[in-house]
PDB file of C-alpha atoms in Angstrom:
ATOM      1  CA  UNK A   1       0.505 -46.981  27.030  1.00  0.00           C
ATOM      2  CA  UNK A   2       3.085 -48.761  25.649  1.00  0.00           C
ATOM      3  CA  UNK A   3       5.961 -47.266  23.392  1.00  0.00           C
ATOM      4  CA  UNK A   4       8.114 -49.116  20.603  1.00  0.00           C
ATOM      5  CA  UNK A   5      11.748 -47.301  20.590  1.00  0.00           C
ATOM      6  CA  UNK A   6      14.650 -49.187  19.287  1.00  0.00           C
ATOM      7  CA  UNK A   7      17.841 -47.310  19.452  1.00  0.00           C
ATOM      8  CA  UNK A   8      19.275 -49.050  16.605  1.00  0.00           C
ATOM      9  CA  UNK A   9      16.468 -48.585  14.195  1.00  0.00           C
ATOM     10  CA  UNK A  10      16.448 -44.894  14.833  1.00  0.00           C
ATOM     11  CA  UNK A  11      20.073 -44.054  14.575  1.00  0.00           C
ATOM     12  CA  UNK A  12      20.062 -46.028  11.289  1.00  0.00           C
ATOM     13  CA  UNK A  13      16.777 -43.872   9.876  1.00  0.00           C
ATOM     14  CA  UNK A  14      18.564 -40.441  11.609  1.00  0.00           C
ATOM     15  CA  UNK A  15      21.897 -41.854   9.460  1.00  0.00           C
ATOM     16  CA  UNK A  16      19.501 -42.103   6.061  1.00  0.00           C
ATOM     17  CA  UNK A  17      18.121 -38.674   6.758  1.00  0.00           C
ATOM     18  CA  UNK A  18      21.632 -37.648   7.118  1.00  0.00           C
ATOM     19  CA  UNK A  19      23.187 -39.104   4.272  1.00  0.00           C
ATOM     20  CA  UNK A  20      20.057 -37.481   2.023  1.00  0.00           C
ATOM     21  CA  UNK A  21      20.591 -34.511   3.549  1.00  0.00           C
ATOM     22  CA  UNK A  22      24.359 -34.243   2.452  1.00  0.00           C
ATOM     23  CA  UNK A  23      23.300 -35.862  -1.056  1.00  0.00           C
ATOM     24  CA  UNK A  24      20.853 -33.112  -1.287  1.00  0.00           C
ATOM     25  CA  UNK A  25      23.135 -29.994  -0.493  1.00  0.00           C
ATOM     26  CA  UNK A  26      25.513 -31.617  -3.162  1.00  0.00           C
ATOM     27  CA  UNK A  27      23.005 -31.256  -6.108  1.00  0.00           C
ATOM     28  CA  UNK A  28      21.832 -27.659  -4.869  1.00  0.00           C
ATOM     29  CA  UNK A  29      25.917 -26.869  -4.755  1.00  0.00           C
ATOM     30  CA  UNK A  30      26.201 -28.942  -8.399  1.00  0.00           C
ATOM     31  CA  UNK A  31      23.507 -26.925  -9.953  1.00  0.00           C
ATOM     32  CA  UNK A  32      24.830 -23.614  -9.182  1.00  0.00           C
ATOM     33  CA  UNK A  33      28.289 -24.667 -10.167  1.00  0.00           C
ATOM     34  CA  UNK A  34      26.889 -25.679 -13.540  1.00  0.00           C
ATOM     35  CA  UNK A  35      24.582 -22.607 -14.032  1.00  0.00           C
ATOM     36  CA  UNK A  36      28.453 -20.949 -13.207  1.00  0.00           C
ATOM     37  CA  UNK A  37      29.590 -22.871 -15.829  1.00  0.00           C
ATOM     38  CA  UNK A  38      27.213 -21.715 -19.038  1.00  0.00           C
ATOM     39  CA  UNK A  39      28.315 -18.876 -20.163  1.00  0.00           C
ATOM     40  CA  UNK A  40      31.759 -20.723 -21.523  1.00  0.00           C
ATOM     41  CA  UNK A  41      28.808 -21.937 -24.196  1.00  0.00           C
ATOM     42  CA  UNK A  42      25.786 -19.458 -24.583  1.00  0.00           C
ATOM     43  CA  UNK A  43      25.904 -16.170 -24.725  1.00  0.00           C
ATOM     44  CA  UNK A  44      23.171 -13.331 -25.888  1.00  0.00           C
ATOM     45  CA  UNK A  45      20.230 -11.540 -24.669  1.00  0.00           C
ATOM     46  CA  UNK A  46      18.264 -15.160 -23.721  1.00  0.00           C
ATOM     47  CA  UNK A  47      21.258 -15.851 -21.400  1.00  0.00           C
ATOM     48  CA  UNK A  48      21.237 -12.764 -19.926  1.00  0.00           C
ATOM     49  CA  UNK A  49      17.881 -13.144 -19.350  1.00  0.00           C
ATOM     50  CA  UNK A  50      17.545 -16.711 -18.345  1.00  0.00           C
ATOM     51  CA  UNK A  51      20.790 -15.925 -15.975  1.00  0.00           C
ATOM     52  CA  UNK A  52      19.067 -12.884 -14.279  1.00  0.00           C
ATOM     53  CA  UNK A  53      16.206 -15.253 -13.456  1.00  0.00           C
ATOM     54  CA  UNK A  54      18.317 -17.934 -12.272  1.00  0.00           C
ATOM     55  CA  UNK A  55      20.337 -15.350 -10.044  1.00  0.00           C
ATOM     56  CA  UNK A  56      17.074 -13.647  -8.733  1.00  0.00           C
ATOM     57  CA  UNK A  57      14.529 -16.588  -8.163  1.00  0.00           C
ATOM     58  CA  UNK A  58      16.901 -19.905  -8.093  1.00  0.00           C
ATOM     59  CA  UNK A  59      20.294 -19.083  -6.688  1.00  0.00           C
ATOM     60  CA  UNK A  60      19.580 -17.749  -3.328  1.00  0.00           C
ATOM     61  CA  UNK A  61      16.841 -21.094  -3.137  1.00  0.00           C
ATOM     62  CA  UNK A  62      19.755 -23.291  -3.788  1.00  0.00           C
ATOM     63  CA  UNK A  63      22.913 -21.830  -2.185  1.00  0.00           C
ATOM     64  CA  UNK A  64      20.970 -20.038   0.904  1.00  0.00           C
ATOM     65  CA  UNK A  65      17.487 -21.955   1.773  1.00  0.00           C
ATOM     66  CA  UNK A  66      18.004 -25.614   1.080  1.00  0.00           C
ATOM     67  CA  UNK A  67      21.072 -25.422   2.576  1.00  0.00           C
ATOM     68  CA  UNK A  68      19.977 -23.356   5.607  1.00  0.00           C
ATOM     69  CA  UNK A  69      16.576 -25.206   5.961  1.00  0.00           C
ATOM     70  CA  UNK A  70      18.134 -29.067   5.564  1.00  0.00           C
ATOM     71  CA  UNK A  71      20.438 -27.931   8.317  1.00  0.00           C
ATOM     72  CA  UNK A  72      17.669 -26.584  10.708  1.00  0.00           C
ATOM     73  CA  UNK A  73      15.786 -29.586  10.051  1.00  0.00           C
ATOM     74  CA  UNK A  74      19.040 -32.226  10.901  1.00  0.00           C
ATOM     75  CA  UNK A  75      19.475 -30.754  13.744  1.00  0.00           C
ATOM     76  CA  UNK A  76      15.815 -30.554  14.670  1.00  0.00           C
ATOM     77  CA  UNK A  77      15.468 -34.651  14.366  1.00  0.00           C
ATOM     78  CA  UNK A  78      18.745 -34.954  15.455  1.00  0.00           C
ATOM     79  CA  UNK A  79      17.193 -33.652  18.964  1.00  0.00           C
ATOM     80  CA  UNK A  80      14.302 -35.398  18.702  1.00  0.00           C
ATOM     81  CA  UNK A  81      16.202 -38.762  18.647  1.00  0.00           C
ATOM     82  CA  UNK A  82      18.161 -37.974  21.686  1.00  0.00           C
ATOM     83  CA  UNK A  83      14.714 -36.526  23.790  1.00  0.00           C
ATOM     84  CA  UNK A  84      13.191 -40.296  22.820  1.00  0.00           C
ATOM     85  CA  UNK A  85      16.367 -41.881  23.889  1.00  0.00           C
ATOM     86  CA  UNK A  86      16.510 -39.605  26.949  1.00  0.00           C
ATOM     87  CA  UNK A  87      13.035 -40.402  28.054  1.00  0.00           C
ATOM     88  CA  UNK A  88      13.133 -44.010  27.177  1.00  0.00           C
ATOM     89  CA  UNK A  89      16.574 -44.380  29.239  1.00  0.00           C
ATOM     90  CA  UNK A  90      14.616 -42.355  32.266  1.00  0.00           C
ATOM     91  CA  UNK A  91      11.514 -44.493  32.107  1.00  0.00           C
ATOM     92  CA  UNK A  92      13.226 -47.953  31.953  1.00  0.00           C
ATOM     93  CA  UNK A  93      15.325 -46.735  35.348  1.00  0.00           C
ATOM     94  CA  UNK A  94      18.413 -45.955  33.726  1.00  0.00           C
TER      95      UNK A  94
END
């Protein structure tokens, strides 16, 4: 069975996964710091309200999970490129 791997292709896609994964911690890190940012303009019960929501449901999604699970999952292709290059390497007797 024959199998396509081009080293350059797949360091260029693990580079894109990469860069969206940085792009994506950055909006989960803007979000928060605007949500930090509100009550300079709204105060009141709603805010309250809509802040205890944010800081029970939202917040620990966005400063905790993404960040955790984006990380877990870089480094889990991240090995998964190297095994492919590994076993290519080893199977073309190098």
């Amino acid at each position: 069975m024959a199998t396509k791997v081009e080293r350059s292709g797949i360091e260029a896609c693990i580079l894109k996964v990469n860069t969206a994964i940085d792009t994506l911690n950055q909006a989960a890190s803007n979000v928060n710091a605007a949500m930090n940012e509100l009550p300079a303009y709204w105060e009141g019960a709603a805010y309250e309200r809509a802040r205890g929501t944010y800081e029970e449901e939202y917040q620990p999604l966005l400063t905790v999970t993404v960040p955790e699970a984006v990380s877990s999952f870089r480094d889990y292709i991240r090995n998964c490129m190297e095994t492919i290059l590994e076993i290519d390497s080893e199977l073309a007797g190098g």
